[in-house]
GROMACS .gro file of C-alpha atoms in nm:
model
  209
    1UNK     CA    1  -3.646   9.437  -2.746
    2UNK     CA    2  -3.715   9.677  -2.460
    3UNK     CA    3  -3.889  10.009  -2.528
    4UNK     CA    4  -3.783  10.298  -2.303
    5UNK     CA    5  -3.978  10.621  -2.337
    6UNK     CA    6  -3.693  10.833  -2.201
    7UNK     CA    7  -3.441  10.669  -2.433
    8UNK     CA    8  -3.669  10.696  -2.736
    9UNK     CA    9  -3.787  11.054  -2.675
   10UNK     CA   10  -3.474  11.189  -2.509
   11UNK     CA   11  -3.433  11.468  -2.258
   12UNK     CA   12  -3.704  11.732  -2.279
   13UNK     CA   13  -3.524  12.060  -2.349
   14UNK     CA   14  -3.615  12.397  -2.500
   15UNK     CA   15  -3.370  12.361  -2.797
   16UNK     CA   16  -3.547  12.035  -2.888
   17UNK     CA   17  -3.878  12.218  -2.908
   18UNK     CA   18  -4.033  12.137  -2.572
   19UNK     CA   19  -4.240  12.402  -2.398
   20UNK     CA   20  -4.322  12.466  -2.035
   21UNK     CA   21  -4.632  12.302  -1.891
   22UNK     CA   22  -4.756  12.199  -1.544
   23UNK     CA   23  -4.603  11.905  -1.357
   24UNK     CA   24  -4.633  11.768  -1.002
   25UNK     CA   25  -4.339  11.847  -0.776
   26UNK     CA   26  -4.338  11.807  -0.397
   27UNK     CA   27  -4.716  11.798  -0.394
   28UNK     CA   28  -4.756  12.120  -0.587
   29UNK     CA   29  -4.832  12.204  -0.948
   30UNK     CA   30  -4.539  12.393  -1.101
   31UNK     CA   31  -4.432  12.468  -1.460
   32UNK     CA   32  -4.144  12.274  -1.613
   33UNK     CA   33  -4.005  12.213  -1.959
   34UNK     CA   34  -4.167  11.909  -2.118
   35UNK     CA   35  -4.463  11.899  -1.885
   36UNK     CA   36  -4.738  11.686  -2.035
   37UNK     CA   37  -4.515  11.404  -2.160
   38UNK     CA   38  -4.678  11.187  -1.895
   39UNK     CA   39  -4.992  11.186  -2.110
   40UNK     CA   40  -4.784  11.009  -2.376
   41UNK     CA   41  -4.647  10.769  -2.115
   42UNK     CA   42  -4.992  10.689  -1.976
   43UNK     CA   43  -5.130  10.620  -2.323
   44UNK     CA   44  -4.838  10.390  -2.409
   45UNK     CA   45  -4.870  10.213  -2.074
   46UNK     CA   46  -5.233  10.125  -2.139
   47UNK     CA   47  -5.146  10.019  -2.493
   48UNK     CA   48  -4.873   9.787  -2.363
   49UNK     CA   49  -5.108   9.623  -2.114
   50UNK     CA   50  -5.387   9.578  -2.369
   51UNK     CA   51  -5.135   9.422  -2.610
   52UNK     CA   52  -5.021   9.175  -2.340
   53UNK     CA   53  -4.666   9.310  -2.333
   54UNK     CA   54  -4.438   9.276  -2.031
   55UNK     CA   55  -4.407   9.606  -1.842
   56UNK     CA   56  -4.064   9.641  -1.680
   57UNK     CA   57  -4.083   9.987  -1.524
   58UNK     CA   58  -4.375  10.217  -1.446
   59UNK     CA   59  -4.447  10.479  -1.181
   60UNK     CA   60  -4.775  10.642  -1.089
   61UNK     CA   61  -4.816  11.013  -1.025
   62UNK     CA   62  -4.802  11.163  -0.679
   63UNK     CA   63  -5.156  11.296  -0.734
   64UNK     CA   64  -5.448  11.177  -0.948
   65UNK     CA   65  -5.448  11.314  -1.303
   66UNK     CA   66  -5.755  11.429  -1.492
   67UNK     CA   67  -5.681  11.251  -1.819
   68UNK     CA   68  -5.645  10.894  -1.691
   69UNK     CA   69  -5.817  10.677  -1.426
   70UNK     CA   70  -5.626  10.615  -1.105
   71UNK     CA   71  -5.417  10.299  -1.133
   72UNK     CA   72  -5.377  10.333  -1.510
   73UNK     CA   73  -5.150  10.637  -1.533
   74UNK     CA   74  -4.773  10.641  -1.589
   75UNK     CA   75  -4.537  10.919  -1.476
   76UNK     CA   76  -4.202  10.988  -1.641
   77UNK     CA   77  -3.929  11.236  -1.553
   78UNK     CA   78  -3.587  11.256  -1.711
   79UNK     CA   79  -3.321  11.097  -1.491
   80UNK     CA   80  -3.570  10.969  -1.234
   81UNK     CA   81  -3.875  10.791  -1.375
   82UNK     CA   82  -3.914  10.598  -1.698
   83UNK     CA   83  -4.168  10.379  -1.874
   84UNK     CA   84  -4.021  10.054  -2.005
   85UNK     CA   85  -4.191   9.754  -2.159
   86UNK     CA   86  -4.067   9.450  -2.347
   87UNK     CA   87  -4.196   9.272  -2.653
   88UNK     CA   88  -4.264   8.941  -2.482
   89UNK     CA   89  -4.459   8.810  -2.782
   90UNK     CA   90  -4.319   8.552  -3.028
   91UNK     CA   91  -4.328   8.793  -3.324
   92UNK     CA   92  -4.212   9.151  -3.394
   93UNK     CA   93  -4.445   9.444  -3.323
   94UNK     CA   94  -4.485   9.794  -3.460
   95UNK     CA   95  -4.577  10.086  -3.234
   96UNK     CA   96  -4.786  10.366  -3.381
   97UNK     CA   97  -4.892  10.697  -3.233
   98UNK     CA   98  -5.097  10.991  -3.351
   99UNK     CA   99  -5.270  11.302  -3.220
  100UNK     CA  100  -5.633  11.324  -3.328
  101UNK     CA  101  -5.786  11.654  -3.225
  102UNK     CA  102  -5.753  11.670  -2.846
  103UNK     CA  103  -5.687  11.296  -2.809
  104UNK     CA  104  -5.368  11.091  -2.821
  105UNK     CA  105  -5.396  10.757  -2.996
  106UNK     CA  106  -5.152  10.465  -2.979
  107UNK     CA  107  -5.154  10.115  -3.123
  108UNK     CA  108  -4.946   9.800  -3.118
  109UNK     CA  109  -4.955   9.619  -3.453
  110UNK     CA  110  -4.835   9.259  -3.462
  111UNK     CA  111  -4.890   8.905  -3.583
  112UNK     CA  112  -5.243   8.765  -3.591
  113UNK     CA  113  -5.132   8.472  -3.372
  114UNK     CA  114  -5.046   8.721  -3.094
  115UNK     CA  115  -5.400   8.855  -3.064
  116UNK     CA  116  -5.520   8.860  -2.704
  117UNK     CA  117  -5.820   8.999  -2.524
  118UNK     CA  118  -5.714   9.186  -2.212
  119UNK     CA  119  -5.942   9.313  -1.935
  120UNK     CA  120  -5.804   9.580  -1.701
  121UNK     CA  121  -5.984   9.578  -1.367
  122UNK     CA  122  -5.963   9.855  -1.107
  123UNK     CA  123  -6.059   9.767  -0.749
  124UNK     CA  124  -6.016   9.887  -0.390
  125UNK     CA  125  -6.094  10.237  -0.511
  126UNK     CA  126  -6.092  10.505  -0.243
  127UNK     CA  127  -6.095  10.882  -0.232
  128UNK     CA  128  -5.873  11.026   0.042
  129UNK     CA  129  -5.985  11.362   0.177
  130UNK     CA  130  -5.741  11.642   0.245
  131UNK     CA  131  -5.721  11.896   0.527
  132UNK     CA  132  -5.715  12.274   0.543
  133UNK     CA  133  -5.402  12.418   0.705
  134UNK     CA  134  -5.399  12.781   0.820
  135UNK     CA  135  -5.072  12.974   0.838
  136UNK     CA  136  -5.024  13.316   0.988
  137UNK     CA  137  -4.839  13.593   0.806
  138UNK     CA  138  -4.718  13.865   1.047
  139UNK     CA  139  -4.656  14.103   0.756
  140UNK     CA  140  -5.024  14.113   0.658
  141UNK     CA  141  -5.297  14.287   0.859
  142UNK     CA  142  -5.570  14.105   1.045
  143UNK     CA  143  -5.855  14.016   0.811
  144UNK     CA  144  -5.618  13.930   0.525
  145UNK     CA  145  -5.689  13.588   0.377
  146UNK     CA  146  -5.535  13.415   0.074
  147UNK     CA  147  -5.547  13.055  -0.052
  148UNK     CA  148  -5.182  12.970  -0.117
  149UNK     CA  149  -5.249  12.611  -0.228
  150UNK     CA  150  -5.598  12.484  -0.319
  151UNK     CA  151  -5.488  12.130  -0.236
  152UNK     CA  152  -5.625  11.809  -0.379
  153UNK     CA  153  -5.784  11.487  -0.264
  154UNK     CA  154  -5.581  11.168  -0.271
  155UNK     CA  155  -5.677  10.821  -0.387
  156UNK     CA  156  -5.606  10.450  -0.373
  157UNK     CA  157  -5.645  10.199  -0.655
  158UNK     CA  158  -5.551   9.842  -0.737
  159UNK     CA  159  -5.507   9.735  -1.098
  160UNK     CA  160  -5.546   9.374  -1.206
  161UNK     CA  161  -5.582   9.207  -1.542
  162UNK     CA  162  -5.729   8.903  -1.712
  163UNK     CA  163  -5.576   8.785  -2.040
  164UNK     CA  164  -5.771   8.562  -2.276
  165UNK     CA  165  -5.654   8.368  -2.582
  166UNK     CA  166  -5.925   8.228  -2.813
  167UNK     CA  167  -6.177   8.271  -2.533
  168UNK     CA  168  -5.964   8.087  -2.275
  169UNK     CA  169  -5.820   8.258  -1.967
  170UNK     CA  170  -5.442   8.225  -1.991
  171UNK     CA  171  -5.324   8.481  -1.734
  172UNK     CA  172  -5.464   8.683  -1.447
  173UNK     CA  173  -5.349   8.860  -1.135
  174UNK     CA  174  -5.276   9.189  -0.964
  175UNK     CA  175  -5.047   9.432  -1.142
  176UNK     CA  176  -4.995   9.692  -0.868
  177UNK     CA  177  -5.139   9.893  -0.579
  178UNK     CA  178  -5.119  10.270  -0.617
  179UNK     CA  179  -5.142  10.536  -0.347
  180UNK     CA  180  -5.189  10.903  -0.436
  181UNK     CA  181  -5.123  11.120  -0.133
  182UNK     CA  182  -5.371  11.400  -0.059
  183UNK     CA  183  -5.239  11.755  -0.065
  184UNK     CA  184  -5.352  11.990   0.211
  185UNK     CA  185  -5.531  12.314   0.132
  186UNK     CA  186  -5.315  12.598   0.264
  187UNK     CA  187  -5.470  12.930   0.366
  188UNK     CA  188  -5.263  13.235   0.466
  189UNK     CA  189  -5.421  13.473   0.718
  190UNK     CA  190  -5.293  13.807   0.835
  191UNK     CA  191  -5.150  13.827   1.186
  192UNK     CA  192  -5.028  14.187   1.200
  193UNK     CA  193  -5.223  14.370   1.473
  194UNK     CA  194  -5.417  14.675   1.369
  195UNK     CA  195  -5.272  15.004   1.491
  196UNK     CA  196  -5.474  15.155   1.780
  197UNK     CA  197  -5.673  15.467   1.685
  198UNK     CA  198  -5.486  15.790   1.754
  199UNK     CA  199  -5.654  16.055   1.976
  200UNK     CA  200  -5.602  16.410   1.857
  201UNK     CA  201  -5.565  16.664   2.138
  202UNK     CA  202  -5.576  17.042   2.111
  203UNK     CA  203  -5.489  17.327   2.350
  204UNK     CA  204  -5.660  17.314   2.688
  205UNK     CA  205  -5.976  17.526   2.724
  206UNK     CA  206  -5.940  17.834   2.950
  207UNK     CA  207  -6.070  17.796   3.301
  208UNK     CA  208  -6.373  18.010   3.393
  209UNK     CA  209  -6.291  18.317   3.607
   0.00000   0.00000   0.00000
């Protein structure tokens, strides 16, 4: 069978109990209903790889995430991105999940004959610096300065794996190359000229006789 996170969990809506949390959209962090579900997707993605399951669909985030190494995250969004993997093993499997304190735990339980040792290898790691972009606001006075977007560094990562059965290498190769675009730091500065000082004038002094 094929497991689809979107199909299994369904659309993230307020009536179904989902709350608003941060997501990435167009390079910015914005609130949206169901934000945070990608942490579930990333955990299940790593579980599927470590269980030697066949991953059919997976997308990485547009920016690196704090809870998962680059190259090992999985992004989902209703109607656009999904996480799908297939039970490619000879026997049935049972998927388990649990929240333990501040950690999410997932496991794939199956037949003893389907036990594999899987190594996930990240390579070609790179941190991509971002730039600072200054924009002028004619409605704010000179000297005004505000950071509109703190920005974020980007990254590159390649994920490969080695699969062993009874100590023998049975499968290896590259899984994917991921590119996380850097987000520029945006600073707003005031461009409204200061008003010139006004000179107060009084009545002219009388001329001496």
